[in-house]
N, CA, C and O atoms as a MOPAC input file, in Angstrom:
PM7 MOZYME 1SCF
protein

 N    112.93800 1    96.72700 1    68.39500 1
 C    114.25000 1    97.15100 1    68.82800 1
 C    114.55300 1    96.54900 1    70.19700 1
 O    113.68800 1    96.52000 1    71.07300 1
 N    115.76300 1    96.07700 1    70.37500 1
 C    116.18000 1    95.50800 1    71.64900 1
 C    116.52700 1    96.60000 1    72.64400 1
 O    117.19300 1    97.57700 1    72.30200 1
 N    116.07300 1    96.43000 1    73.87400 1
 C    116.47500 1    97.26400 1    74.99700 1
 C    117.12300 1    96.35600 1    76.02100 1
 O    116.87100 1    95.15100 1    76.03900 1
 N    117.95600 1    96.92800 1    76.87300 1
 C    118.58200 1    96.14600 1    77.92900 1
 C    117.66100 1    96.10100 1    79.14400 1
 O    117.06800 1    97.10800 1    79.53000 1
 N    117.55300 1    94.91200 1    79.73800 1
 C    116.71700 1    94.71600 1    80.91800 1
 C    117.50300 1    93.96900 1    81.98100 1
 O    118.24000 1    93.02900 1    81.68500 1
 N    117.33400 1    94.40400 1    83.22800 1
 C    117.87900 1    93.70000 1    84.37700 1
 C    116.83200 1    92.67800 1    84.80700 1
 O    115.66900 1    93.02800 1    85.00600 1
 N    117.23100 1    91.44100 1    84.95000 1
 C    116.32600 1    90.38300 1    85.36400 1
 C    116.51000 1    90.16500 1    86.86900 1
 O    117.63200 1    89.99400 1    87.34800 1
 N    115.40200 1    90.17200 1    87.60300 1
 C    115.43100 1    89.99400 1    89.05800 1
 C    114.35100 1    89.00400 1    89.46900 1
 O    113.46500 1    88.66500 1    88.68400 1
 N    114.44000 1    88.55000 1    90.70400 1
 C    113.45700 1    87.61900 1    91.25200 1
 C    112.92000 1    88.16700 1    92.56500 1
 O    113.67300 1    88.59800 1    93.43800 1
 N    111.58900 1    88.13900 1    92.68000 1
 C    110.90800 1    88.58800 1    93.89600 1
 C    109.90000 1    87.51300 1    94.26500 1
 O    108.99200 1    87.21000 1    93.49100 1
 N    110.06200 1    86.94000 1    95.44500 1
 C    109.14300 1    85.91100 1    95.94100 1
 C    108.92500 1    84.80400 1    94.91800 1
 O    107.79700 1    84.35100 1    94.72100 1
 N    109.98800 1    84.37300 1    94.27400 1
 C    109.90500 1    83.28200 1    93.32500 1
 C    109.41900 1    83.66100 1    91.93800 1
 O    109.30600 1    82.79700 1    91.06900 1
 N    109.13400 1    84.92100 1    91.71600 1
 C    108.68400 1    85.37200 1    90.39400 1
 C    109.78900 1    86.17400 1    89.73000 1
 O    110.52000 1    86.92200 1    90.37900 1
 N    109.89000 1    86.00100 1    88.42900 1
 C    110.90000 1    86.71700 1    87.65100 1
 C    110.28800 1    88.00100 1    87.11500 1
 O    109.17000 1    88.00000 1    86.59800 1
 N    111.03400 1    89.10600 1    87.24300 1
 C    110.60800 1    90.39300 1    86.69700 1
 C    111.76000 1    90.98800 1    85.89100 1
 O    112.92000 1    90.61400 1    86.07000 1
 N    111.42300 1    91.91200 1    85.00700 1
 C    112.42700 1    92.61100 1    84.20400 1
 C    112.29900 1    94.10800 1    84.46400 1
 O    111.19400 1    94.64600 1    84.53300 1
 N    113.43500 1    94.76500 1    84.60500 1
 C    113.48700 1    96.21000 1    84.82600 1
 C    114.32000 1    96.81800 1    83.71200 1
 O    115.44200 1    96.37800 1    83.46200 1
 N    113.77700 1    97.82900 1    83.04100 1
 C    114.54600 1    98.47600 1    81.97500 1
 C    115.81700 1    99.07300 1    82.57000 1
 O    115.76100 1    99.80400 1    83.55900 1
 N    116.95000 1    98.76300 1    81.97400 1
 C    118.24200 1    99.15500 1    82.53900 1
 C    118.41600 1   100.67100 1    82.63300 1
 O    119.17400 1   101.15000 1    83.47600 1
 N    117.73300 1   101.42400 1    81.79100 1
 C    117.83800 1   102.88800 1    81.83100 1
 C    117.33600 1   103.44800 1    83.17000 1
 O    117.73800 1   104.54200 1    83.56600 1
 N    116.47500 1   102.72200 1    83.85900 1
 C    115.95200 1   103.20300 1    85.14300 1
 C    116.74300 1   102.66900 1    86.33100 1
 O    116.42800 1   102.99100 1    87.47700 1
 N    117.76900 1   101.85500 1    86.07300 1
 C    118.57400 1   101.27700 1    87.14700 1
 C    119.83300 1   102.11300 1    87.33000 1
 O    120.66200 1   102.22300 1    86.42700 1
 N    119.95800 1   102.69500 1    88.50800 1
 C    121.17000 1   103.46000 1    88.80500 1
 C    122.29600 1   102.53100 1    89.23400 1
 O    123.44300 1   102.69500 1    88.82000 1
 N    121.95300 1   101.54300 1    90.07600 1
 C    122.92900 1   100.55700 1    90.51300 1
 C    122.20800 1    99.38500 1    91.15900 1
 O    121.01100 1    99.44900 1    91.43900 1
 N    122.95500 1    98.32100 1    91.38800 1
 C    122.46800 1    97.19500 1    92.17700 1
 C    123.43700 1    97.04800 1    93.34500 1
 O    124.65300 1    97.11500 1    93.16600 1
 N    122.89100 1    96.84900 1    94.53200 1
 C    123.71500 1    96.88900 1    95.74100 1
 C    123.25300 1    95.84800 1    96.75500 1
 O    122.17800 1    95.26000 1    96.63900 1
 N    124.10600 1    95.64700 1    97.74600 1
 C    123.72400 1    94.92100 1    98.94700 1
 C    123.40900 1    95.98100 1    99.99600 1
 O    124.23300 1    96.85000 1   100.27900 1
 N    122.22000 1    95.90300 1   100.56400 1
 C    121.77500 1    96.88800 1   101.55800 1
 C    122.23300 1    96.45000 1   102.94300 1
 O    122.10300 1    95.28400 1   103.31600 1
 N    122.76800 1    97.39900 1   103.69500 1
 C    123.16600 1    97.14000 1   105.07700 1
 C    121.97300 1    97.28100 1   106.00500 1
 O    120.83400 1    97.02300 1   105.61300 1
 N    122.23900 1    97.69000 1   107.22800 1
 C    121.14500 1    97.84400 1   108.19800 1
 C    120.10000 1    98.85700 1   107.71500 1
 O    120.42800 1    99.90000 1   107.15000 1
 N    118.83400 1    98.51300 1   107.95900 1
 C    117.71900 1    99.38000 1   107.58100 1
 C    117.07000 1    99.88700 1   108.86300 1
 O    116.71900 1    99.10400 1   109.74500 1
 N    116.91600 1   101.21000 1   108.95400 1
 C    116.28500 1   101.83000 1   110.11000 1
 C    114.80600 1   102.04900 1   109.81800 1
 O    114.46100 1   102.80100 1   108.90600 1
 N    113.92600 1   101.39900 1   110.58200 1
 C    112.48900 1   101.58400 1   110.34800 1
 C    112.07000 1   103.03800 1   110.56600 1
 O    112.64800 1   103.75100 1   111.38700 1
 N    111.06500 1   103.45600 1   109.82400 1
 C    110.53200 1   104.80600 1   109.95100 1
 C    109.08000 1   104.68000 1   110.39400 1
 O    108.26700 1   104.07900 1   109.69100 1
 N    108.74800 1   105.24100 1   111.55200 1
 C    107.36500 1   105.12000 1   112.02200 1
 C    106.38200 1   105.86100 1   111.12300 1
 O    106.71900 1   106.86100 1   110.49000 1
 N    105.16700 1   105.34500 1   111.08500 1
 C    104.05100 1   105.97700 1   110.40400 1
 C    104.24900 1   106.11000 1   108.89700 1
 O    103.78200 1   107.07000 1   108.28500 1
 N    104.94000 1   105.14700 1   108.30700 1
 C    105.08400 1   105.13100 1   106.85000 1
 C    104.23900 1   103.99000 1   106.28600 1
 O    103.72500 1   103.15100 1   107.02600 1
 N    104.11400 1   103.97800 1   104.99700 1
 C    103.37000 1   102.91200 1   104.32900 1
 C    104.02700 1   101.56500 1   104.62200 1
 O    105.23200 1   101.49100 1   104.86200 1
 N    103.23400 1   100.51800 1   104.60200 1
 C    103.74200 1    99.17800 1   104.89100 1
 C    104.81600 1    98.74400 1   103.90400 1
 O    105.64500 1    97.89300 1   104.23000 1
 N    104.81300 1    99.31100 1   102.71100 1
 C    105.80300 1    98.92800 1   101.70400 1
 C    107.16400 1    99.57600 1   101.93600 1
 O    108.14900 1    99.17600 1   101.31500 1
 N    107.23200 1   100.56900 1   102.81800 1
 C    108.50900 1   101.22200 1   103.12400 1
 C    109.15700 1   100.45100 1   104.26000 1
 O    108.67700 1   100.47300 1   105.39400 1
 N    110.25600 1    99.76700 1   103.94600 1
 C    110.96800 1    98.99700 1   104.96300 1
 C    111.69800 1    99.93600 1   105.91900 1
 O    111.82500 1    99.63400 1   107.10500 1
 N    112.18300 1   101.08200 1   105.40900 1
 C    112.89100 1   102.04500 1   106.24900 1
 C    113.92600 1   102.81300 1   105.44200 1
 O    113.81000 1   102.95500 1   104.22400 1
 N    114.93900 1   103.30600 1   106.14300 1
 C    116.01000 1   104.07500 1   105.51600 1
 C    117.33700 1   103.35700 1   105.68800 1
 O    117.56400 1   102.67900 1   106.69000 1
 N    118.20700 1   103.51200 1   104.70500 1
 C    119.54400 1   102.93200 1   104.77700 1
 C    120.52700 1   103.92600 1   104.17400 1
 O    120.15800 1   104.77700 1   103.36400 1
 N    121.77900 1   103.80300 1   104.58500 1
 C    122.80700 1   104.64800 1   103.98800 1
 C    123.48300 1   103.87700 1   102.86800 1
 O    123.73900 1   102.67700 1   102.96400 1
 N    123.75700 1   104.60800 1   101.81800 1
 C    124.37400 1   104.00800 1   100.64600 1
 C    125.29600 1   105.03900 1   100.01900 1
 O    124.84300 1   106.05400 1    99.49000 1
 N    126.57100 1   104.77500 1   100.08100 1
 C    127.55700 1   105.68600 1    99.50300 1
 C    127.34800 1   107.12800 1    99.96200 1
 O    127.24500 1   108.04300 1    99.14500 1
 N    127.28900 1   107.31100 1   101.25300 1
 C    127.17400 1   108.63500 1   101.89100 1
 C    125.86400 1   109.34500 1   101.61000 1
 O    125.79500 1   110.56900 1   101.72600 1
 N    124.83000 1   108.61400 1   101.24500 1
 C    123.51800 1   109.22400 1   101.08900 1
 C    122.47500 1   108.28800 1   101.69200 1
 O    122.71000 1   107.09200 1   101.86300 1
 N    121.34300 1   108.85100 1   102.00300 1
 C    120.25400 1   108.07800 1   102.58000 1
 C    119.29800 1   107.67900 1   101.46600 1
 O    118.92900 1   108.50400 1   100.62900 1
 N    118.89800 1   106.40600 1   101.45700 1
 C    117.92800 1   105.92100 1   100.48200 1
 C    116.73300 1   105.34200 1   101.22400 1
 O    116.87000 1   104.79300 1   102.31700 1
 N    115.57600 1   105.47100 1   100.62300 1
 C    114.37100 1   104.85600 1   101.15100 1
 C    114.32300 1   103.43000 1   100.62100 1
 O    114.41600 1   103.20800 1    99.41400 1
 N    114.17800 1   102.47300 1   101.51700 1
 C    114.17900 1   101.06200 1   101.14300 1
 C    112.72800 1   100.59700 1   100.99800 1
 O    111.92800 1   100.70800 1   101.92700 1
 N    112.40900 1   100.07700 1    99.81500 1
 C    111.05500 1    99.62900 1    99.50200 1
 C    111.01400 1    98.09600 1    99.50600 1
 O    111.85900 1    97.44300 1    98.89400 1
 N    110.03700 1    97.54100 1   100.19100 1
 C    109.80200 1    96.09700 1   100.19800 1
 C    109.02500 1    95.75900 1    98.92500 1
 O    107.80100 1    95.88400 1    98.88500 1
 N    109.73500 1    95.33700 1    97.90300 1
 C    109.13700 1    95.09300 1    96.59500 1
 C    108.06500 1    94.01500 1    96.65900 1
 O    107.03900 1    94.11200 1    95.98600 1
 N    108.29800 1    92.99700 1    97.46100 1
 C    107.31600 1    91.91600 1    97.62100 1
 C    105.98600 1    92.49100 1    98.09300 1
 O    104.93700 1    92.18100 1    97.52900 1
 N    106.02900 1    93.30800 1    99.10400 1
 C    104.81900 1    93.92800 1    99.64700 1
 C    104.20400 1    94.90600 1    98.64300 1
 O    102.98400 1    94.96200 1    98.49200 1
 N    105.05300 1    95.67100 1    97.96200 1
 C    104.55600 1    96.65300 1    96.99100 1
 C    103.82100 1    95.99200 1    95.83400 1
 O    102.91600 1    96.58900 1    95.25100 1
 N    104.20200 1    94.76400 1    95.49700 1
 C    103.54800 1    94.02900 1    94.42400 1
 C    102.34300 1    93.22900 1    94.93000 1
 O    101.68600 1    92.52800 1    94.16000 1
 N    102.06300 1    93.34100 1    96.23000 1
 C    100.90100 1    92.65400 1    96.78500 1
 C    101.11300 1    91.17700 1    97.03100 1
 O    100.15400 1    90.41000 1    97.11400 1
 N    102.36900 1    90.77800 1    97.14800 1
 C    102.66400 1    89.37700 1    97.42400 1
 C    102.62300 1    89.14800 1    98.92000 1
 O    103.32500 1    89.81200 1    99.68300 1
 N    101.80900 1    88.22100 1    99.32300 1
 C    101.68300 1    87.92000 1   100.74000 1
 C    102.88300 1    87.15900 1   101.26300 1
 O    103.91300 1    87.04100 1   100.59800 1
 N    102.72800 1    86.66100 1   102.44100 1
 C    103.79500 1    85.89000 1   103.06100 1
 C    104.59300 1    86.72200 1   104.03100 1
 O    104.42200 1    87.93600 1   104.14500 1
 N    105.46900 1    86.02800 1   104.72600 1
 C    106.29600 1    86.70300 1   105.71100 1
 C    107.31300 1    87.61500 1   105.03400 1
 O    107.76500 1    87.36300 1   103.91700 1
 N    107.65200 1    88.67500 1   105.74400 1
 C    108.66600 1    89.58900 1   105.22300 1
 C    109.96800 1    88.82600 1   105.05100 1
 O    110.41300 1    88.13100 1   105.96500 1
 N    110.56100 1    88.95300 1   103.91000 1
 C    111.80500 1    88.24400 1   103.65900 1
 C    112.98500 1    89.05100 1   104.18600 1
 O    112.84100 1    90.19900 1   104.60600 1
 N    114.11800 1    88.43900 1   104.15400 1
 C    115.32700 1    89.11200 1   104.62100 1
 C    116.20000 1    89.51900 1   103.43300 1
 O    117.42800 1    89.49300 1   103.52000 1
 N    115.57100 1    89.88600 1   102.34700 1
 C    116.29900 1    90.27300 1   101.13900 1
 C    117.25400 1    91.42000 1   101.45100 1
 O    116.90900 1    92.36300 1   102.16200 1
 N    118.44000 1    91.31800 1   100.91200 1
 C    119.44700 1    92.35800 1   101.09800 1
 C    119.96000 1    92.89500 1    99.77000 1
 O    120.69100 1    93.88500 1    99.75200 1
 N    119.59200 1    92.26500 1    98.66100 1
 C    119.96800 1    92.78000 1    97.35500 1
 C    118.93000 1    93.82400 1    96.96800 1
 O    117.75100 1    93.68400 1    97.29300 1
 N    119.36600 1    94.86000 1    96.28100 1
 C    118.42700 1    95.92000 1    95.92300 1
 C    118.79800 1    96.55800 1    94.59800 1
 O    119.96000 1    96.60700 1    94.19600 1
 N    117.75900 1    97.04300 1    93.94000 1
 C    117.90200 1    97.82300 1    92.72100 1
 C    117.68900 1    99.27600 1    93.11500 1
 O    116.63100 1    99.63100 1    93.63300 1
 N    118.67700 1   100.10900 1    92.87500 1
 C    118.58300 1   101.52300 1    93.23000 1
 C    118.15600 1   102.30800 1    91.99800 1
 O    118.72000 1   102.15900 1    90.91400 1
 N    117.14800 1   103.14400 1    92.19500 1
 C    116.65400 1   104.00000 1    91.13100 1
 C    116.37200 1   105.37700 1    91.71000 1
 O    116.25200 1   105.54000 1    92.92400 1
 N    116.26900 1   106.34400 1    90.84500 1
 C    115.97400 1   107.70800 1    91.27400 1
 C    114.63500 1   108.13300 1    90.67300 1
 O    114.40300 1   108.00100 1    89.47100 1
 N    113.76700 1   108.64400 1    91.53500 1
 C    112.46300 1   109.12300 1    91.10800 1
 C    112.28100 1   110.52400 1    91.67200 1
 O    112.34400 1   110.72200 1    92.88500 1
 N    112.05900 1   111.48000 1    90.80800 1
 C    111.86800 1   112.88000 1    91.21300 1
 C    112.97700 1   113.37400 1    92.14600 1
 O    112.70800 1   114.07900 1    93.11900 1
 N    114.20800 1   113.00300 1    91.84700 1
 C    115.35700 1   113.47700 1    92.60900 1
 C    115.63700 1   112.73000 1    93.90700 1
 O    116.56700 1   113.08600 1    94.63000 1
 N    114.85700 1   111.71100 1    94.21300 1
 C    115.05300 1   110.92700 1    95.42900 1
 C    115.48500 1   109.51500 1    95.06300 1
 O    115.03400 1   108.94600 1    94.06900 1
 N    116.36800 1   108.96300 1    95.88900 1
 C    116.86600 1   107.61100 1    95.63900 1
 C    116.06300 1   106.58900 1    96.43500 1
 O    115.74600 1   106.79500 1    97.60700 1
 N    115.74300 1   105.47900 1    95.76700 1
 C    115.00000 1   104.38700 1    96.37400 1
 C    115.73100 1   103.08600 1    96.09300 1
 O    116.27500 1   102.88500 1    95.00700 1
 N    115.73700 1   102.20900 1    97.08400 1
 C    116.31600 1   100.87500 1    96.92900 1
 C    115.18000 1    99.86600 1    97.02400 1
 O    114.54500 1    99.73800 1    98.07000 1
 N    114.92400 1    99.15000 1    95.93400 1
 C    113.85800 1    98.14800 1    95.87500 1
 C    114.46400 1    96.77900 1    96.15400 1
 O    115.30400 1    96.30000 1    95.39300 1
 N    114.03800 1    96.15800 1    97.23600 1
 C    114.58600 1    94.86600 1    97.62800 1
 C    114.14100 1    93.75800 1    96.68900 1
 O    112.97600 1    93.69600 1    96.29700 1
 N    115.06200 1    92.89500 1    96.33300 1
 C    114.78000 1    91.72700 1    95.50300 1
 C    115.49200 1    90.52600 1    96.12600 1
 O    116.44400 1    90.67900 1    96.89100 1
 N    115.01400 1    89.33700 1    95.78400 1
 C    115.64000 1    88.12500 1    96.31600 1
 C    116.97800 1    87.86700 1    95.64000 1
 O    117.99300 1    87.65900 1    96.30500 1
 N    116.97000 1    87.88100 1    94.32200 1
 C    118.20000 1    87.65600 1    93.56700 1
 C    118.18500 1    88.51600 1    92.30400 1
 O    117.14100 1    88.99400 1    91.86100 1
 N    119.36100 1    88.69100 1    91.75300 1
 C    119.52400 1    89.43200 1    90.50200 1
 C    120.22800 1    88.53700 1    89.50300 1
 O    121.18700 1    87.84400 1    89.84400 1
 N    119.75400 1    88.55400 1    88.27900 1
 C    120.42600 1    87.83700 1    87.20400 1
 C    121.24500 1    88.84500 1    86.42500 1
 O    121.71400 1    89.84400 1    86.97000 1
 N    121.40500 1    88.57500 1    85.17400 1
 C    122.22300 1    89.41000 1    84.30900 1
 C    121.38300 1    90.48500 1    83.63200 1
 O    120.15400 1    90.47300 1    83.70100 1
 N    122.06400 1    91.40200 1    82.98500 1
 C    121.41400 1    92.37100 1    82.10700 1
 C    121.55400 1    91.82700 1    80.69700 1
 O    122.64000 1    91.42200 1    80.28100 1
 N    120.45000 1    91.82000 1    79.96500 1
 C    120.48200 1    91.25900 1    78.61500 1
 C    119.50800 1    92.02500 1    77.72400 1
 O    118.55100 1    92.62400 1    78.21400 1
 N    119.75400 1    92.00500 1    76.41300 1
 C    118.83700 1    92.67200 1    75.47700 1
 C    117.61500 1    91.79400 1    75.19600 1
 O    117.72700 1    90.58200 1    75.01000 1
 N    116.46300 1    92.43300 1    75.17100 1
 C    115.21000 1    91.76300 1    74.84400 1
 C    114.35100 1    92.72400 1    74.04100 1
 O    114.55400 1    93.93800 1    74.07300 1
 N    113.40100 1    92.16900 1    73.32900 1
 C    112.40700 1    92.96500 1    72.62100 1
 C    111.15600 1    93.00800 1    73.48700 1
 O    110.58900 1    91.96700 1    73.81900 1
 N    110.73100 1    94.19800 1    73.84700 1
 C    109.51700 1    94.35500 1    74.65100 1
 C    108.29900 1    94.07300 1    73.79000 1
 O    108.23000 1    94.47000 1    72.62700 1
 N    107.34600 1    93.38300 1    74.38400 1
 C    106.09600 1    93.07000 1    73.70900 1
 C    104.95400 1    93.61400 1    74.54700 1
 O    105.07100 1    93.69800 1    75.77000 1
 N    103.85900 1    93.98200 1    73.91400 1
 C    102.70800 1    94.44700 1    74.70100 1
 C    102.10700 1    93.29500 1    75.49000 1
 O    102.26200 1    92.12500 1    75.14000 1
 N    101.42400 1    93.65500 1    76.55500 1
 C    100.73400 1    92.65300 1    77.35800 1
 C     99.45600 1    92.28100 1    76.61700 1
 O     98.65500 1    93.14400 1    76.25700 1
 N     99.28300 1    91.00200 1    76.40000 1
 C     98.10200 1    90.52500 1    75.66100 1
 C     96.83600 1    90.85600 1    76.44100 1
 O     96.83800 1    90.87200 1    77.67200 1
 N     95.76600 1    91.11600 1    75.71600 1
 C     94.48900 1    91.45200 1    76.33600 1
 C     93.95800 1    90.36700 1    77.23700 1
 O     93.09100 1    90.62300 1    78.07200 1
 N     94.46700 1    89.14500 1    77.08200 1
 C     93.98100 1    88.04300 1    77.91200 1
 C     94.70200 1    87.96000 1    79.24600 1
 O     94.26800 1    87.23400 1    80.14000 1
 N     95.80000 1    88.69700 1    79.39200 1
 C     96.53800 1    88.65000 1    80.65200 1
 C     95.77900 1    89.45400 1    81.69600 1
 O     95.56200 1    90.65500 1    81.53100 1
 N     95.38500 1    88.79600 1    82.75300 1
 C     94.62900 1    89.45500 1    83.82800 1
 C     95.59100 1    89.82300 1    84.94900 1
 O     96.00900 1    88.96700 1    85.72900 1
 N     95.93200 1    91.08600 1    85.02000 1
 C     96.80100 1    91.57800 1    86.08200 1
 C     95.95900 1    92.37400 1    87.06600 1
 O     95.06100 1    93.12000 1    86.67500 1
 N     96.25800 1    92.20600 1    88.33500 1
 C     95.49400 1    92.90100 1    89.36100 1
 C     96.40400 1    93.74600 1    90.23000 1
 O     97.61400 1    93.52400 1    90.28800 1
 N     95.81300 1    94.70800 1    90.90000 1
 C     96.51700 1    95.51800 1    91.88800 1
 C     97.74700 1    96.20100 1    91.33900 1
 O     97.73100 1    96.76500 1    90.24500 1
 N     98.81700 1    96.14200 1    92.11600 1
 C    100.06300 1    96.81700 1    91.75500 1
 C    100.67100 1    96.24100 1    90.48200 1
 O    101.35200 1    96.95300 1    89.74400 1
 N    100.43300 1    94.96100 1    90.21900 1
 C    100.94700 1    94.36300 1    88.98300 1
 C    100.39200 1    95.10800 1    87.76900 1
 O    101.12400 1    95.39300 1    86.82100 1
 N     99.09900 1    95.41900 1    87.80200 1
 C     98.46700 1    96.11200 1    86.67700 1
 C     99.01700 1    97.52600 1    86.52700 1
 O     99.17600 1    98.01100 1    85.40700 1
 N     99.31100 1    98.19200 1    87.64300 1
 C     99.84100 1    99.55300 1    87.59600 1
 C    101.28600 1    99.59000 1    87.10600 1
 O    101.65500 1   100.45900 1    86.31600 1
 N    102.09600 1    98.65100 1    87.57200 1
 C    103.53100 1    98.70600 1    87.30800 1
 C    103.95900 1    98.01100 1    86.01900 1
 O    105.03500 1    98.30200 1    85.49600 1
 N    103.14600 1    97.10700 1    85.49900 1
 C    103.53600 1    96.34400 1    84.31300 1
 C    103.58400 1    97.24100 1    83.08500 1
 O    102.66000 1    98.01500 1    82.83500 1
 N    104.66700 1    97.13200 1    82.32000 1
 C    104.85600 1    97.94300 1    81.12900 1
 C    104.97100 1    97.11300 1    79.86200 1
 O    105.10800 1    97.66400 1    78.77000 1
 N    104.91800 1    95.80300 1    79.99500 1
 C    105.02300 1    94.92900 1    78.83900 1
 C    105.58700 1    93.58800 1    79.25500 1
 O    105.67800 1    93.26600 1    80.44000 1
 N    105.96100 1    92.81800 1    78.25500 1
 C    106.52200 1    91.48300 1    78.47500 1
 C    107.79500 1    91.31800 1    77.66800 1
 O    107.98400 1    91.95200 1    76.63000 1
 N    108.65600 1    90.46000 1    78.16400 1
 C    109.77200 1    89.97600 1    77.36600 1
 C    109.67200 1    88.45800 1    77.34200 1
 O    109.07000 1    87.85300 1    78.22900 1
 N    110.25000 1    87.86200 1    76.34700 1
 C    110.30000 1    86.40600 1    76.25900 1
 C    111.71400 1    85.98800 1    76.61600 1
 O    112.65800 1    86.26700 1    75.87700 1
 N    111.85600 1    85.31800 1    77.75100 1
 C    113.16700 1    84.87500 1    78.22800 1
 C    113.22300 1    83.35600 1    78.14400 1
 O    112.73900 1    82.65700 1    79.03400 1
 N    113.80500 1    82.86400 1    77.09200 1
 C    113.91900 1    81.41800 1    76.87000 1
 C    112.56900 1    80.72500 1    76.95400 1
 O    112.44500 1    79.66100 1    77.56100 1
 N    111.55900 1    81.33200 1    76.34100 1
 C    110.22800 1    80.74100 1    76.31900 1
 C    109.36900 1    81.07400 1    77.52400 1
 O    108.20000 1    80.69000 1    77.57500 1
 N    109.92400 1    81.77500 1    78.48300 1
 C    109.18100 1    82.17500 1    79.68400 1
 C    108.77100 1    83.64200 1    79.55400 1
 O    109.63300 1    84.50400 1    79.38500 1
 N    107.46400 1    83.94300 1    79.63100 1
 C    107.06200 1    85.35100 1    79.60500 1
 C    107.39700 1    86.01400 1    80.94200 1
 O    107.07300 1    85.48800 1    82.00700 1
 N    108.04400 1    87.16500 1    80.87100 1
 C    108.46900 1    87.89500 1    82.07100 1
 C    107.91200 1    89.30700 1    81.98300 1
 O    108.06700 1    89.98000 1    80.96400 1
 N    107.26100 1    89.75700 1    83.05900 1
 C    106.70000 1    91.10500 1    83.08300 1
 C    107.79200 1    92.15300 1    83.24200 1
 O    108.70500 1    92.00300 1    84.05400 1
 N    107.68200 1    93.20300 1    82.45900 1
 C    108.53600 1    94.37700 1    82.61500 1
 C    107.84200 1    95.26900 1    83.64500 1
 O    106.67600 1    95.62800 1    83.48100 1
 N    108.56600 1    95.62300 1    84.70100 1
 C    108.00000 1    96.40400 1    85.80100 1
 C    108.65000 1    97.78300 1    85.84500 1
 O    109.87200 1    97.90000 1    85.74600 1
 N    107.84000 1    98.81900 1    85.99100 1
 C    108.32300 1   100.18900 1    86.20700 1
 C    108.31600 1   100.41600 1    87.71400 1
 O    107.25300 1   100.55500 1    88.31800 1
 N    109.49800 1   100.45400 1    88.32000 1
 C    109.61000 1   100.54900 1    89.77600 1
 C    108.94300 1   101.80100 1    90.34600 1
 O    108.42100 1   101.76200 1    91.46100 1
 N    108.95000 1   102.88800 1    89.61600 1
 C    108.36500 1   104.13900 1    90.12400 1
 C    106.89500 1   103.95800 1    90.49100 1
 O    106.40000 1   104.61700 1    91.40500 1
 N    106.19600 1   103.07600 1    89.78800 1
 C    104.78000 1   102.84900 1    90.06100 1
 C    104.53800 1   102.05700 1    91.33100 1
 O    103.39600 1   101.93200 1    91.77400 1
 N    105.61000 1   101.51200 1    91.93000 1
 C    105.47400 1   100.74700 1    93.16900 1
 C    105.65800 1   101.60700 1    94.41200 1
 O    105.51600 1   101.12000 1    95.53400 1
 N    105.97200 1   102.87300 1    94.21800 1
 C    106.14600 1   103.76100 1    95.37600 1
 C    104.80100 1   104.10900 1    95.98000 1
 O    103.84900 1   104.39900 1    95.25500 1
 N    104.71300 1   104.08300 1    97.31200 1
 C    103.43900 1   104.49400 1    97.92300 1
 C    103.19700 1   105.97700 1    97.67800 1
 O    104.14100 1   106.75300 1    97.53200 1
 N    101.94700 1   106.35800 1    97.63600 1
 C    101.57600 1   107.75200 1    97.34400 1
 C    102.13400 1   108.71700 1    98.38800 1
 O    102.31500 1   109.89900 1    98.09700 1
 N    102.40600 1   108.23600 1    99.58700 1
 C    102.85300 1   109.11000 1   100.66700 1
 C    104.35500 1   109.34900 1   100.67000 1
 O    104.83900 1   110.14800 1   101.47100 1
 N    105.10700 1   108.68300 1    99.80300 1
 C    106.55800 1   108.85700 1    99.79400 1
 C    106.91900 1   110.09400 1    99.01200 1
 O    108.09800 1   110.42100 1    98.88400 1

C-alpha cells in the first residue's frame, strides 16, 4: 500500500518522513539557545504564537561537520510538544511503498534507532526516518 512521504535532505543525504507525522514545514526565524541542553537541541523559536524546540537534525543523526545554517524545518508533535527538525532542503510529498530494511544494511547509532524502512525513489534507496526517535532523552 502506498503512503505519502515528505522527502528532505540533511547534510547531502536524502531522507523520507511519513506525512502523517508532519504537522507543517516552515522557515524558522531566530533561534534562542538554551543553556545546559543536549547538543542536538539548537534552541527555542516562536512559530505561529507558540514556542517550539528546534532540533539540529544533522547532529541528531550523528553527522559530523560544522553546524549548518539550515532554516527550513519539519514541525511535528511528540507527546503534546512541538518540535522543529532542521533540514537543508525539502522536496515534494509523494506516494511510495515502504519496504523493510534488508538484513545486509548496516545502520549505526541514531540511524539504526530512527530508521523505519526504505522507499525506492527513482532507483535510489531512501531511509524512512521517525523523527520522534531523534529527540534527546532529556527533552
